[in-house]
Each structure stands twice: as structure tokens, then as C-alpha cells.
């Protein structure tokens, strides 16, 4: 944290977004739903961890945001004319910091529930507040201030996993590398920390040793699960692009919506460094930025998003559906959207993640084909998708290699494709082999193939490796109830025996969208489209009269 006192003064573009003045129209609405009062310097307006802390507008006084975990250091002073709050307020999260009046004056207090209602329904209020709060979360991340300090070894997997969890979920954190004596000294000699492993220090000073993600989320007050007896109109399982779209449309159309995800908002798309084929972003958008924008939109409309919670079972009981979580209570829903996506099968190589999106690709469309231009393309996999990719990429690449572990393609690829490949001088099939090493700084430059029979190693220079060894659906948790195809993808529409909606599964009231659906296109745009459209089918199901539903079951 810098020694300079921070105030709500706009200097950079991000600060201008974070500290806007409220318009007269917005202030009038807030005044009509809040209480104006006098506040004394030193008065604690809310304390760390207080649920439901209020929205405050400061007419003529300043307020300090105070970090109790760091000897009451002032994180930022909100000056007169500005307002208090952060994204977590709209999500019902606990606060990281306390709010203490710096000077005496008049304030406007609006209760948190009321603020959320106004944000969801009054454009003047949401226009000012949502974008300011989103920018403030970015500022907190930039300052590395807030909820969490992670101490560990830079290359340790647990440590990387926790940092990835915090970063993908936009939890402001700072990382302290054990190998850096100055950084270790800066966090204080007085702390009695475990000498090994990864240590997470929560904002209230709680020290967690090698914590699970859920333990960490709980310690940070990110546990946003509903009461056990709460009945949601719609529960969406999976917060990838499809699930987020269903949340936005569900909540904006008045459904009481809860979305859960076991990892992070954004799904597979959130891990993509650049998505260039999504409408409206001609120069591309990073997956995490797209996910953040979608998350804010869902929150704005009042959807509740709970991470990290893994669904492990689905049943219907007493006229509604019950979703079992691996840890936590059961969730009750009148309708369920399965949006738990798929995971591309990956190569078992330690540094694979360093090259994903930067030399390693899981699709071969025009987009990825550009990366194969002027280099060798290497395709791993012997199925039809690998064969089609080879035919396509061979028009762009210097030379194209197909690498398979088997002795050939006969057992896995259609005859017409394998015949074309055999005749094409621009394609070479390498059998009995697997990729054993990836190399390159700032992107893939070369890889090593090893012959499984002889152990002989061969190097290939390439900037484009295409992994096409199949995608596995994340549907096991629901697979006992809904019908799936032979690969485990959820059947929908006519294939599932449901003629009324293309996204209806074999069980009325349960729908499936995006990559988890049998026959899906496996693109961001198609998942988003399906997530938007499915909500009208959910509405139709919910408006059905109960006897019809009982009969359907
Ligand atoms: C590296 C990469 C780059 C890509 N680039 C592009 C691109 O440029 N353009 C494009 O159009 N497509 C791209 N794709 C494909 C695209 O990301 C997917 O098609 C899209 O994300 C599918 O969205 P979805 O919502 O159906 O599922 P997913 O994105 O798979 O999201 C599913 C979510 O469900 C969660 N989940 C799974 N099981 C459970 C459970 N039991 N309980 C709770 N939650 C669960 C997962 O953690 C995940 O967050 C890319 C994919 C990858 C991996």
C-alpha cells in the first residue's frame, strides 16, 4: 500500500469512473428512499464483516475506509459530495473494511436491500452506481488492497491455485513470495506463520494454512448461499457464458434466480486470453473482461451468484427440484438450467497452461487458423474433428502433422477423411507417438514427440499445437436424473423426448444449454444465445398449472 493518503479524487480514467458525482435525478431517488442525518467525526458507520452495511452519500463530511487488519490504516478517504460502497454491496458480500467518519456533517443513509432494489429498477441509480462500484473493485485489485494476503512459493501448485481462484473471482489480494526476504519482512515479524506451504491471511487476521477454496471463500465472507428453505424460481448450475446469460435474462425478467459455479464466473471463456469472434468486440475481448461485464450485469438485475459451490446431485421432490452441493446445504428450485459446460481433454504436461491461447488451441476455426500461418501445425488426436482440422489447417500451415498414440486412424476416423489425409502431401501422420514437451518463451516455439514403442524423441518447430482429444461434459452430477448421450452430454429437445423446447431435457422443468448439451456448437456466442432463449421456456414451465406439472413427472 502506498504511503500517500488516497482520496476519492479522479485523476486517471479508472478513478474518474470510480468516483463520479451523483446526478440530481439519482440523488432525488436515493433521498426518497433513505434517511438524512447528522454524523459526528469518529463515528463508526459500519464495522468489518457487518452484513448489510448501508449505502452512504456524504453531503458535507468526509469518511475514512479503514483497514482493521493493518492497524486502522486508511485505505481511502471518501470526500464530501461522493458516495460510499463497492461491488460486494450489490452481491450481499461482507465488507473488507470499516467505515469511520473523518469529519462531522450530514449524510444520507440508504439500507442495502433498498439500494439493491433501486439499482435493479431505477436506471438513474444503476447508471451511476454500478459502473462506479465495478471500477472501485478494479481499483482495489490494482492497489492489491482488500480481503486477502497469500503467502507462498511462486511455483507451488496450491499457491498458484489460490491465486488463480482469487484473481479469476476478482478478489483483491496481494501475493507475498516466501523467497523474497523484503516482502516477508514487510508483512511483519510478529506474525506466527507456518514455515511451509501456502498461507492465506483473511482481512480479520485469520490465518489459514493450505486452505481449500471453499474454506477461503467462507473466511472472506464470500459465502452467499441462501437459507435452506428458500425456494428459487430458477437455479442455474454453471456460470460460464451460457449460465451467465440465463442469469441475466432470468433476473431481468423477474425470476428469483441463483447461479452457482464450482470454480469461477466466466467458465472456459474466462480462461481465454482473447475472444475475437464474439459480436460487438471487433478487436477482441479478454475472456475475463467479458466474464466481469456479464457478472456485473447479472448482479445489477439482482441475480445471486455463489462461487465456489459444486453441484453433486439433482432430484425432484415435493413438487420442486433439489440440488445437492458437495459442501453446503441443498438448494431448492422450481426450474433448473444445467449450464455446467465441458472441459476439453488436456495433455498431461506441466507447463501446458503457459501456452493455452498462445500456441495451444482447442478449436480450428478461421480464428485459430491464422496462428498456423507460416509455421508447422501439429494436431493431436485421431477423431473426425482432428481430421477436419488437418484438412483445413493444411491450407494455412507450412506443413501439418497429425499425432496419434494408436497405430493409425482406421479405428477412430471416417474412411473418407483418413483417405484424403493419406493422399495429401501437406499432411503427415505420426503414429504410436505422444507430445512429451512444450518449449518457448512468450509463446510456443517447439515441441518434442516421443515414440511410445522405442522411446525415440523427435523435435518439431511449431507455434500452433491443436489438441483435439475430445471434450468431456460436466454432467455427471445430473446424469442420474436426466437422459444423456453415449458420451455423457445432456440430451435436449426432440432427442430427449421433449418437443416443446429445444433446451428441455427428458425431465420437464430441467433445461440444458451450452457446451454440456448434446450436439451443441461449443462457442461463446452460441452458449450466450441459448442462455438467453432458454428463459422463455423456463417462464412457460413456471406459468404452467401445478396439476400439469405433477402429471409430467
Ligand atoms: C482456452 C479456450 C479458448 C476458447 N476460445 C474461444 C473463442 O475464442 N471463441 C469462442 O466462441 N469460443 C471459445 N472457446 C469455447 C467457449 O469458451 C465455450 O464454448 C463456452 O465457454 C461454453 O460456455 P458454457 O457456459 O456452455 O460452459 P463453460 O464455459 O464450460 O462453463 C461451465 C461452468 O460450469 C462450472 N461447473 C461445471 N461443473 C459444475 C458443477 N458440478 N457444479 C457447479 N459448477 C460447475 C464450470 O466451472 C464452468 O465455470 C474457448 C474455450 C477454451 C477452453
Coordinates of C-alpha atoms and ligand atoms in Angstrom, one line a residue:
X1 CA 0.0 0.0 0.0
X2 CA 1.4 3.4 -0.9
X3 CA 2.3 5.9 1.9
X4 CA 0.3 8.7 0.2
X5 CA -3.2 9.1 1.6
X6 CA -5.7 8.2 -1.0
X7 CA -8.9 10.2 -1.6
X8 CA -11.9 9.9 -3.8
X9 CA -10.2 12.3 -6.3
X10 CA -10.4 11.5 -10.0
X11 CA -7.0 11.6 -11.8
X12 CA -6.9 8.6 -14.0
X13 CA -9.7 7.2 -16.3
X14 CA -10.4 4.4 -13.9
X15 CA -10.6 6.9 -11.0
X16 CA -13.0 9.1 -13.0
X17 CA -15.3 6.0 -13.4
X18 CA -14.8 5.1 -9.7
X19 CA -15.6 8.5 -8.1
X20 CA -18.4 10.1 -10.2
X21 CA -20.8 12.7 -8.7
X22 CA -24.3 11.5 -8.4
X23 CA -26.7 13.2 -10.8
X24 CA -29.5 15.3 -9.2
X25 CA -32.1 12.8 -10.5
X26 CA -30.2 9.8 -8.9
X27 CA -29.8 11.8 -5.6
X28 CA -33.5 12.7 -5.6
X29 CA -34.5 9.0 -5.9
X30 CA -32.0 7.9 -3.2
X31 CA -33.2 10.7 -0.9
X32 CA -36.8 9.5 -1.3
X33 CA -35.7 6.0 -0.1
X34 CA -33.2 6.9 2.6
X35 CA -32.7 8.8 5.8
X36 CA -30.7 12.0 6.1
X37 CA -28.9 12.6 9.4
X38 CA -26.1 14.2 11.3
X39 CA -22.9 12.2 11.9
X40 CA -20.0 13.0 14.2
X41 CA -16.3 12.8 13.4
X42 CA -15.1 9.4 14.7
X43 CA -18.5 7.7 14.4
X44 CA -18.2 4.1 13.1
X45 CA -20.9 3.9 10.4
X46 CA -20.2 0.2 9.8
X47 CA -17.7 -2.4 11.0
X48 CA -15.7 -5.0 9.1
X49 CA -17.8 -8.1 8.2
X50 CA -21.1 -6.4 9.1
X51 CA -23.7 -7.9 6.8
X52 CA -26.0 -5.5 5.0
X53 CA -23.8 -2.4 5.6
X54 CA -25.6 0.7 4.3
X55 CA -25.1 3.0 1.3
X56 CA -23.9 6.4 2.4
X57 CA -23.9 9.7 0.5
X58 CA -21.7 12.4 2.1
X59 CA -23.3 15.9 1.8
X60 CA -20.6 17.9 3.6
X61 CA -18.4 15.5 5.5
X62 CA -15.6 13.1 4.8
X63 CA -15.5 9.3 5.6
X64 CA -12.4 7.1 6.0
X65 CA -12.4 3.5 4.7
X66 CA -10.3 1.8 7.4
X67 CA -8.3 -1.5 7.3
X68 CA -8.7 -3.0 10.8
X69 CA -6.2 -5.8 9.8
X70 CA -3.5 -3.2 9.3
X71 CA -3.6 -1.0 12.4
X72 CA -6.6 1.0 11.2
X73 CA -4.7 2.2 8.1
X74 CA -6.9 4.5 5.9
X75 CA -7.4 2.7 2.6
X76 CA -9.1 5.8 1.0
X77 CA -10.9 8.9 2.2
X78 CA -14.3 9.4 0.6
X79 CA -14.7 13.2 0.4
X80 CA -17.8 15.3 0.7
X81 CA -20.1 15.1 -2.4
X82 CA -19.2 11.5 -3.0
X83 CA -20.8 8.2 -2.0
X84 CA -19.6 5.0 -0.3
X85 CA -19.8 1.4 -1.4
X86 CA -18.2 -1.3 -3.5
X87 CA -19.3 -4.1 -5.8
X88 CA -19.6 -6.5 -2.8
X89 CA -22.5 -4.4 -1.6
X90 CA -24.6 -5.3 -4.6
X91 CA -23.7 -9.0 -4.1
X92 CA -24.5 -9.1 -0.4
X93 CA -20.9 -9.8 0.5
X94 CA -19.4 -8.9 3.8
X95 CA -17.2 -5.8 3.9
X96 CA -13.4 -6.0 3.8
X97 CA -13.1 -2.6 5.7
X98 CA -14.8 -0.4 8.3
X99 CA -16.3 3.0 7.6
X100 CA -15.5 5.8 10.1
X101 CA -16.5 9.5 9.8
X102 CA -13.4 11.6 9.3
X103 CA -15.3 14.9 9.9
X104 CA -18.7 16.0 11.2
X105 CA -21.5 16.7 8.8
X106 CA -24.7 15.5 7.1
X107 CA -25.1 12.1 5.5
X108 CA -27.7 10.2 3.6
X109 CA -28.2 6.5 4.6
X110 CA -29.9 4.0 2.3
X111 CA -30.3 0.5 3.6
X112 CA -28.5 -2.1 1.4
X113 CA -31.6 -4.1 0.4
X114 CA -33.3 -0.9 -0.7
X115 CA -30.2 0.1 -2.7
X116 CA -30.2 -3.2 -4.5
X117 CA -33.9 -2.9 -5.3
X118 CA -33.3 0.7 -6.7
X119 CA -30.2 -0.5 -8.7
X120 CA -32.3 -3.2 -10.3
X121 CA -35.2 -1.0 -11.1
X122 CA -34.2 2.7 -11.5
X123 CA -31.9 3.4 -14.4
X124 CA -30.7 6.8 -13.0
X125 CA -29.4 5.0 -9.9
X126 CA -27.9 2.0 -11.6
X127 CA -26.2 4.1 -14.3
X128 CA -24.2 5.9 -11.7
X129 CA -23.7 3.3 -9.1
X130 CA -23.0 0.0 -11.0
X131 CA -20.2 1.4 -13.1
X132 CA -18.6 3.2 -10.2
X133 CA -18.7 0.1 -8.0
X134 CA -17.2 -2.1 -10.8
X135 CA -14.4 0.5 -11.2
X136 CA -13.8 0.6 -7.5
X137 CA -13.3 -3.2 -7.4
X138 CA -10.7 -2.8 -10.2
X139 CA -9.0 0.0 -8.2
X140 CA -8.9 -2.3 -5.1
X141 CA -7.3 -5.0 -7.2
X142 CA -4.8 -2.5 -8.7
X143 CA -3.9 -1.3 -5.2
X144 CA -3.7 -5.0 -4.1
X145 CA -5.7 -4.0 -1.0
X146 CA -8.6 -5.7 0.5
X147 CA -9.7 -9.1 1.5
X148 CA -6.6 -11.3 1.4
X149 CA -2.9 -11.8 1.6
X150 CA -1.5 -15.0 0.1
X151 CA 2.0 -16.1 1.2
X152 CA 3.8 -19.0 -0.5
X153 CA 6.2 -20.2 -3.1
X154 CA 5.8 -18.7 -6.5
X155 CA 5.7 -22.0 -8.3
X156 CA 3.9 -24.1 -5.8
X157 CA 0.6 -25.6 -7.2
X158 CA -1.6 -24.9 -4.1
X159 CA -0.3 -21.4 -4.1
X160 CA -0.9 -20.9 -7.8
X161 CA -4.4 -22.5 -7.4
X162 CA -5.4 -20.0 -4.7
X163 CA -4.0 -17.0 -6.6
X164 CA -5.9 -18.2 -9.7
X165 CA -9.1 -18.6 -7.6
X166 CA -8.7 -15.0 -6.2
X167 CA -7.8 -13.5 -9.5
X168 CA -10.5 -15.2 -11.6
X169 CA -13.1 -14.2 -9.0
X170 CA -11.7 -10.7 -8.7
X171 CA -11.0 -10.9 -5.0
X172 CA -8.5 -8.1 -4.2
X173 CA -5.4 -9.8 -2.9
X174 CA -1.7 -9.3 -2.6
X175 CA 0.9 -12.1 -3.0
X176 CA 4.0 -12.4 -0.9
X177 CA 6.7 -14.7 -2.2
X178 CA 8.4 -16.6 0.6
X179 CA 11.7 -16.3 -1.3
X180 CA 11.6 -12.5 -1.1
X181 CA 13.0 -11.5 2.3
X182 CA 12.0 -7.8 2.0
X183 CA 8.4 -8.7 1.2
X184 CA 8.3 -11.2 4.1
X185 CA 9.7 -8.6 6.4
X186 CA 7.1 -6.1 5.3
X187 CA 4.2 -8.3 6.4
X188 CA 5.5 -8.2 9.9
X189 CA 7.9 -10.3 12.0
X190 CA 5.3 -10.6 14.8
X191 CA 3.1 -12.9 12.9
X192 CA 3.4 -16.5 13.9
X193 CA 3.1 -18.0 10.4
X194 CA 3.6 -21.7 9.4
X195 CA 7.0 -22.0 7.9
X196 CA 5.9 -24.0 4.9
X197 CA 3.0 -24.4 2.5
X198 CA 0.7 -21.7 1.4
X199 CA -0.8 -19.3 4.0
X200 CA -3.8 -17.1 3.4
X201 CA -4.4 -14.2 5.8
X202 CA -8.0 -13.0 5.7
X203 CA -9.0 -9.4 6.3
X204 CA -9.8 -10.1 10.0
X205 CA -6.4 -11.5 10.6
X206 CA -7.5 -15.2 10.5
X207 CA -4.6 -17.4 9.3
X208 CA -5.4 -20.3 7.0
X209 CA -2.8 -23.0 6.2
X210 CA -3.1 -24.6 2.7
X211 CA -6.9 -23.9 2.7
X212 CA -9.4 -25.3 0.3
X213 CA -11.0 -22.7 -1.9
X214 CA -14.3 -23.0 -0.1
X215 CA -12.7 -22.6 3.3
X216 CA -11.1 -19.5 2.0
X217 CA -14.3 -18.2 0.5
X218 CA -16.0 -18.7 3.8
X219 CA -13.3 -16.9 5.7
X220 CA -13.6 -13.9 3.3
X221 CA -17.4 -13.7 3.7
X222 CA -17.9 -14.8 0.1
X223 CA -20.4 -17.4 1.2
X224 CA -23.5 -16.2 -0.5
X225 CA -25.7 -19.3 -0.2
X226 CA -29.4 -18.9 0.6
X227 CA -31.2 -20.2 3.6
X228 CA -32.0 -23.9 3.2
X229 CA -35.7 -23.3 3.0
X230 CA -35.5 -20.6 0.3
X231 CA -37.2 -21.6 -3.0
X232 CA -35.8 -20.1 -6.1
X233 CA -37.7 -19.8 -9.4
X234 CA -34.6 -20.7 -11.3
X235 CA -31.3 -22.2 -10.3
X236 CA -28.6 -22.1 -12.9
X237 CA -25.7 -24.6 -12.4
X238 CA -22.6 -23.2 -14.1
X239 CA -21.6 -19.5 -14.5
X240 CA -19.9 -19.8 -17.9
X241 CA -21.2 -17.6 -20.8
X242 CA -24.4 -19.7 -21.1
X243 CA -25.2 -19.7 -17.4
X244 CA -24.4 -16.0 -17.0
X245 CA -26.7 -15.2 -19.9
X246 CA -29.5 -17.3 -18.3
X247 CA -28.9 -15.4 -15.0
X248 CA -29.1 -12.0 -16.7
X249 CA -32.3 -12.9 -18.6
X250 CA -33.8 -14.7 -15.7
X251 CA -33.2 -12.0 -13.1
X252 CA -34.1 -9.1 -15.5
X253 CA -37.4 -10.8 -16.3
X254 CA -38.3 -11.0 -12.7
X255 CA -37.4 -14.6 -11.8
X256 CA -35.8 -15.2 -8.4
X257 CA -32.5 -16.5 -9.8
X258 CA -29.5 -18.2 -8.2
X259 CA -26.4 -19.2 -10.1
X260 CA -23.7 -21.5 -8.7
X261 CA -20.3 -22.3 -10.0
X262 CA -17.6 -24.6 -8.6
X263 CA -14.7 -22.5 -9.9
X264 CA -15.2 -19.0 -11.2
X265 CA -17.6 -16.8 -13.1
X266 CA -16.7 -17.0 -16.8
X267 CA -16.3 -20.7 -17.3
X268 CA -14.0 -21.8 -20.1
X269 CA -14.3 -18.5 -21.8
X270 CA -12.9 -16.8 -18.7
X271 CA -9.6 -18.6 -19.3
X272 CA -9.3 -17.4 -22.9
X273 CA -6.8 -14.5 -23.3
X274 CA -8.6 -13.1 -26.4
X275 CA -12.0 -13.9 -27.9
X276 CA -12.2 -12.4 -31.3
X277 CA -15.4 -13.9 -32.8
X278 CA -17.9 -12.5 -30.2
X279 CA -20.2 -9.9 -31.7
X280 CA -19.6 -6.3 -30.7
X281 CA -15.8 -6.7 -29.9
X282 CA -14.1 -6.2 -33.3
X283 CA -10.6 -6.1 -31.8
X284 CA -11.4 -8.9 -29.4
X285 CA -12.1 -9.1 -25.7
X286 CA -10.3 -11.0 -23.0
X287 CA -12.4 -13.8 -21.5
X288 CA -12.0 -12.4 -18.0
X289 CA -13.2 -8.9 -19.0
X290 CA -16.2 -10.5 -20.8
X291 CA -17.0 -12.5 -17.7
X292 CA -16.7 -9.5 -15.5
X293 CA -19.1 -7.4 -17.6
X294 CA -21.6 -10.3 -17.6
X295 CA -21.2 -10.8 -13.8
X296 CA -21.9 -7.1 -13.2
X297 CA -24.9 -7.2 -15.5
X298 CA -26.3 -10.3 -13.6
X299 CA -25.7 -8.6 -10.2
X300 CA -27.3 -5.4 -11.4
X301 CA -30.5 -7.2 -12.2
X302 CA -30.5 -8.9 -8.8
X303 CA -29.3 -12.4 -9.7
X304 CA -27.3 -14.1 -6.9
X305 CA -24.1 -15.8 -7.9
X306 CA -22.4 -18.2 -5.4
X307 CA -18.9 -19.4 -6.0
X308 CA -17.2 -21.9 -5.3
X309 CA -20.0 -24.4 -4.9
X310 CA -20.1 -27.7 -6.8
X311 CA -23.4 -29.4 -7.6
X312 CA -23.1 -33.1 -6.9
X313 CA -26.7 -34.3 -7.3
X314 CA -30.1 -33.4 -8.7
X315 CA -33.5 -34.8 -7.7
X316 CA -37.2 -33.8 -7.7
X317 CA -39.1 -33.9 -4.5
X318 CA -42.3 -32.4 -3.2
X319 CA -43.1 -30.6 -6.4
X320 CA -39.7 -28.9 -6.8
X321 CA -36.1 -29.7 -7.6
X322 CA -33.4 -30.2 -5.1
X323 CA -29.7 -29.6 -6.0
X324 CA -27.2 -31.2 -3.7
X325 CA -23.9 -29.4 -3.2
X326 CA -20.6 -31.1 -2.4
X327 CA -20.3 -28.8 0.6
X328 CA -23.2 -26.8 1.9
X329 CA -27.0 -27.0 2.1
X330 CA -29.4 -28.3 -0.5
X331 CA -30.8 -25.8 -2.9
X332 CA -34.5 -25.8 -3.9
X333 CA -35.7 -24.6 -7.3
X334 CA -38.9 -24.6 -9.3
X335 CA -36.8 -24.8 -12.5
X336 CA -33.2 -25.8 -13.2
X337 CA -30.9 -24.8 -16.1
X338 CA -27.9 -27.1 -16.5
X339 CA -25.1 -24.9 -17.8
X340 CA -22.1 -26.8 -16.4
X341 CA -20.3 -26.9 -19.7
X342 CA -17.5 -29.2 -20.8
X343 CA -13.8 -29.5 -20.2
X344 CA -11.6 -30.1 -23.2
X345 CA -9.4 -33.1 -22.5
X346 CA -5.9 -31.8 -22.0
X347 CA -2.4 -33.1 -22.5
X348 CA -0.8 -34.1 -19.2
X349 CA 2.1 -31.6 -19.5
X350 CA 3.1 -29.4 -16.5
X351 CA 3.6 -26.2 -18.5
X352 CA 0.5 -26.6 -20.8
X353 CA -1.2 -23.7 -19.1
X354 CA 1.6 -21.3 -20.1
X355 CA 0.8 -21.9 -23.8
X356 CA -3.0 -22.2 -23.8
X357 CA -4.3 -19.4 -26.1
X358 CA -0.6 -18.7 -27.0
X359 CA 0.3 -21.7 -29.1
X360 CA -2.0 -24.4 -27.8
X361 CA -5.6 -24.3 -29.2
X362 CA -8.7 -26.5 -28.7
X363 CA -10.5 -25.5 -31.9
X364 CA -9.5 -25.0 -35.5
X365 CA -11.7 -22.2 -37.0
X366 CA -10.6 -19.3 -39.2
X367 CA -9.6 -17.6 -36.0
X368 CA -7.1 -20.2 -34.9
X369 CA -6.0 -20.9 -38.4
X370 CA -4.3 -17.6 -38.5
X371 CA -1.9 -18.8 -35.9
X372 CA -1.0 -21.7 -38.1
X373 CA 0.1 -19.4 -40.9
X374 CA 3.9 -19.5 -41.6
X375 CA 4.5 -22.4 -39.1
X376 CA 4.0 -26.1 -38.8
X377 CA 0.6 -27.1 -37.4
X378 CA 0.6 -30.1 -35.0
X379 CA -2.7 -31.7 -34.3
X380 CA -3.0 -34.3 -31.5
X381 CA -6.0 -36.7 -31.9
X382 CA -7.3 -39.2 -34.3
X383 CA -11.1 -38.4 -34.4
X384 CA -13.1 -36.7 -37.2
X385 CA -12.6 -33.3 -35.6
X386 CA -8.8 -33.8 -35.8
X387 CA -9.1 -35.0 -39.4
X388 CA -11.3 -32.0 -40.4
X389 CA -8.9 -29.7 -38.6
X390 CA -5.9 -31.2 -40.6
X391 CA -7.7 -30.7 -43.9
X392 CA -8.5 -27.1 -43.0
X393 CA -5.2 -26.1 -41.4
X394 CA -3.1 -27.6 -44.2
X395 CA -4.3 -24.7 -46.4
X396 CA -2.7 -22.3 -43.9
X397 CA 0.3 -24.0 -42.3
X398 CA 3.7 -24.7 -43.8
X399 CA 3.2 -28.4 -43.0
X400 CA 0.6 -30.2 -40.9
X401 CA 1.2 -33.1 -38.6
X402 CA -1.3 -35.4 -37.0
X403 CA -0.1 -37.2 -34.0
X404 CA -1.8 -40.3 -32.6
X405 CA -1.0 -42.8 -29.9
X406 CA -2.5 -45.7 -31.9
X407 CA -1.1 -47.4 -35.0
X408 CA -3.3 -45.5 -37.4
X409 CA -6.6 -43.7 -37.9
X410 CA -8.8 -46.6 -39.0
X411 CA -10.4 -47.2 -35.7
X412 CA -11.2 -43.6 -34.9
X413 CA -11.7 -41.5 -38.1
X414 CA -14.2 -41.8 -41.0
X415 CA -12.7 -43.6 -44.0
X416 CA -13.2 -40.7 -46.4
X417 CA -11.2 -38.3 -44.2
X418 CA -8.4 -40.7 -43.4
X419 CA -8.1 -41.5 -47.2
X420 CA -7.9 -37.8 -48.0
X421 CA -5.3 -37.3 -45.3
X422 CA -3.2 -40.2 -46.6
X423 CA -3.2 -38.6 -50.1
X424 CA -2.4 -35.1 -49.1
X425 CA 1.3 -34.3 -49.3
X426 CA 0.9 -31.3 -47.0
X427 CA -0.2 -33.7 -44.1
X428 CA 2.0 -36.2 -42.3
X429 CA 0.5 -38.8 -39.9
X430 CA 2.8 -39.7 -37.0
X431 CA 1.6 -42.9 -35.2
X432 CA 2.5 -44.5 -31.8
X433 CA 3.6 -41.1 -30.5
X434 CA 2.7 -38.5 -27.9
X435 CA 3.7 -35.0 -27.1
X436 CA 6.1 -35.0 -24.2
X437 CA 7.5 -31.5 -24.0
X438 CA 6.5 -27.9 -25.0
X439 CA 9.1 -25.2 -25.3
X440 CA 9.2 -21.4 -25.9
X441 CA 9.4 -18.1 -24.2
X442 CA 6.4 -15.8 -24.6
X443 CA 4.6 -18.4 -26.7
X444 CA 5.1 -21.9 -28.1
X445 CA 8.1 -22.3 -30.3
X446 CA 8.7 -26.1 -30.4
X447 CA 7.6 -29.4 -29.0
X448 CA 9.0 -32.9 -28.6
X449 CA 7.3 -36.1 -29.7
X450 CA 8.2 -39.4 -28.1
X451 CA 7.6 -42.8 -29.8
X452 CA 5.8 -45.0 -27.3
X453 CA 7.4 -48.2 -28.6
X454 CA 11.0 -47.1 -28.9
X455 CA 11.2 -44.0 -26.6
X456 CA 12.8 -42.1 -29.5
X457 CA 12.3 -38.4 -29.3
X458 CA 11.7 -36.0 -32.3
X459 CA 11.6 -32.2 -32.1
X460 CA 9.2 -30.2 -34.3
X461 CA 9.3 -26.4 -34.5
X462 CA 5.8 -25.1 -34.3
X463 CA 3.8 -22.1 -33.0
X464 CA 0.5 -23.9 -33.2
X465 CA -0.5 -27.1 -31.4
X466 CA -4.1 -28.2 -31.7
X467 CA -5.3 -30.5 -29.0
X468 CA -8.4 -32.5 -30.3
X469 CA -8.7 -35.4 -28.0
X470 CA -12.3 -34.7 -27.2
X471 CA -14.3 -32.8 -24.7
X472 CA -15.8 -34.3 -21.6
X473 CA -19.2 -33.0 -20.3
X474 CA -19.6 -31.8 -16.8
X475 CA -22.9 -33.6 -16.4
X476 CA -22.3 -36.5 -14.1
X477 CA -23.9 -34.6 -11.2
X478 CA -27.2 -34.5 -13.1
X479 CA -26.8 -37.7 -15.1
X480 CA -28.8 -39.9 -12.8
X481 CA -31.9 -37.9 -13.4
X482 CA -31.7 -36.5 -17.0
X483 CA -31.0 -38.6 -20.1
X484 CA -27.6 -38.2 -21.7
X485 CA -26.0 -39.4 -25.0
X486 CA -23.3 -42.1 -25.1
X487 CA -20.6 -39.6 -24.2
X488 CA -22.5 -38.2 -21.3
X489 CA -23.7 -34.9 -22.9
X490 CA -27.3 -34.0 -21.9
X491 CA -29.9 -34.7 -24.4
X492 CA -32.4 -31.9 -25.2
X493 CA -35.4 -31.2 -27.4
X494 CA -36.8 -34.0 -29.5
X495 CA -33.8 -36.2 -28.8
X496 CA -34.7 -36.1 -25.1
X497 CA -38.4 -36.8 -25.8
X498 CA -39.4 -33.1 -25.2
X499 CA -40.9 -31.4 -28.3
X500 CA -41.8 -28.1 -26.6
X501 CA -38.4 -26.5 -26.2
X502 CA -35.1 -27.2 -27.9
X503 CA -33.4 -26.9 -24.5
X504 CA -35.8 -29.1 -22.5
X505 CA -34.2 -32.3 -21.1
X506 CA -36.0 -35.6 -20.5
X507 CA -37.3 -34.2 -17.2
X508 CA -39.9 -31.4 -17.5
X509 CA -38.7 -28.3 -15.7
X510 CA -35.0 -29.1 -16.2
X511 CA -33.3 -27.4 -19.2
X512 CA -29.7 -27.7 -20.6
X513 CA -27.7 -25.1 -22.5
X514 CA -24.3 -24.5 -23.9
X515 CA -21.4 -27.0 -24.1
X516 CA -23.0 -29.5 -21.8
X517 CA -25.8 -30.1 -24.3
X518 CA -25.6 -33.0 -26.7
X519 CA -25.0 -31.5 -30.2
X520 CA -24.1 -28.0 -29.1
X521 CA -21.8 -25.8 -31.2
X522 CA -19.3 -25.1 -28.4
X523 CA -18.8 -21.4 -28.9
X524 CA -19.2 -18.4 -26.6
X525 CA -21.9 -16.8 -28.8
X526 CA -24.0 -20.0 -29.0
X527 CA -23.9 -20.6 -25.3
X528 CA -24.9 -17.0 -24.7
X529 CA -27.7 -17.3 -27.2
X530 CA -29.0 -20.5 -25.7
X531 CA -28.8 -19.0 -22.2
X532 CA -30.9 -16.0 -23.3
X533 CA -33.5 -18.1 -25.2
X534 CA -34.0 -20.8 -22.5
X535 CA -35.5 -18.3 -20.1
X536 CA -38.7 -18.1 -22.1
X537 CA -39.1 -21.9 -21.8
X538 CA -38.5 -21.5 -18.1
X539 CA -41.2 -18.9 -17.9
X540 CA -43.6 -21.2 -19.8
X541 CA -42.8 -24.1 -17.4
X542 CA -43.3 -21.9 -14.3
X543 CA -46.6 -20.5 -15.5
X544 CA -48.0 -24.0 -16.2
X545 CA -50.6 -25.0 -13.7
X546 CA -49.3 -27.4 -10.9
X547 CA -51.5 -30.4 -11.9
X548 CA -50.0 -30.4 -15.4
X549 CA -46.5 -30.5 -13.8
X550 CA -47.4 -33.3 -11.5
X551 CA -48.7 -35.3 -14.5
X552 CA -45.5 -34.5 -16.4
X553 CA -43.4 -36.1 -13.7
Ligands
LIG1 C1 -8.9 -21.7 -24.0 C2 -10.2 -21.6 -24.6 C3 -10.4 -20.6 -25.6 C4 -11.7 -20.5 -26.2 N1 -11.8 -19.5 -27.2 C5 -13.0 -19.4 -27.8 C6 -13.2 -18.3 -28.7 O1 -12.3 -17.5 -29.0 N2 -14.4 -18.1 -29.2 C7 -15.5 -19.0 -28.9 O2 -16.6 -18.7 -29.4 N3 -15.3 -20.0 -28.1 C8 -14.1 -20.2 -27.5 N4 -13.9 -21.2 -26.6 C9 -15.1 -22.1 -26.3 C10 -16.0 -21.4 -25.3 O3 -15.3 -20.9 -24.2 C11 -17.1 -22.4 -24.8 O4 -17.8 -22.9 -25.9 C12 -18.1 -21.7 -23.8 O5 -17.4 -21.2 -22.7 C13 -19.2 -22.6 -23.3 O6 -19.9 -21.9 -22.4 P1 -20.8 -22.7 -21.3 O7 -21.5 -21.7 -20.5 O8 -21.7 -23.7 -22.0 O9 -19.9 -23.6 -20.4 P2 -18.5 -23.3 -19.7 O10 -17.8 -22.1 -20.3 O11 -17.8 -24.6 -19.8 O12 -18.9 -23.0 -18.2 C14 -19.4 -24.0 -17.4 C15 -19.2 -23.6 -15.9 O13 -19.8 -24.6 -15.1 C16 -19.0 -24.9 -14.0 N5 -19.3 -26.2 -13.5 C17 -19.0 -27.4 -14.0 N6 -19.5 -28.4 -13.3 C18 -20.1 -27.9 -12.2 C19 -20.8 -28.4 -11.1 N7 -20.9 -29.7 -10.9 N8 -21.3 -27.5 -10.1 C20 -21.1 -26.2 -10.3 N9 -20.5 -25.6 -11.4 C21 -20.0 -26.5 -12.3 C22 -17.6 -24.8 -14.5 O14 -16.6 -24.5 -13.5 C23 -17.7 -23.6 -15.5 O15 -17.4 -22.4 -14.9 C24 -12.7 -21.4 -25.9 C25 -12.5 -22.4 -25.0 C26 -11.3 -22.5 -24.3 C27 -11.1 -23.6 -23.3

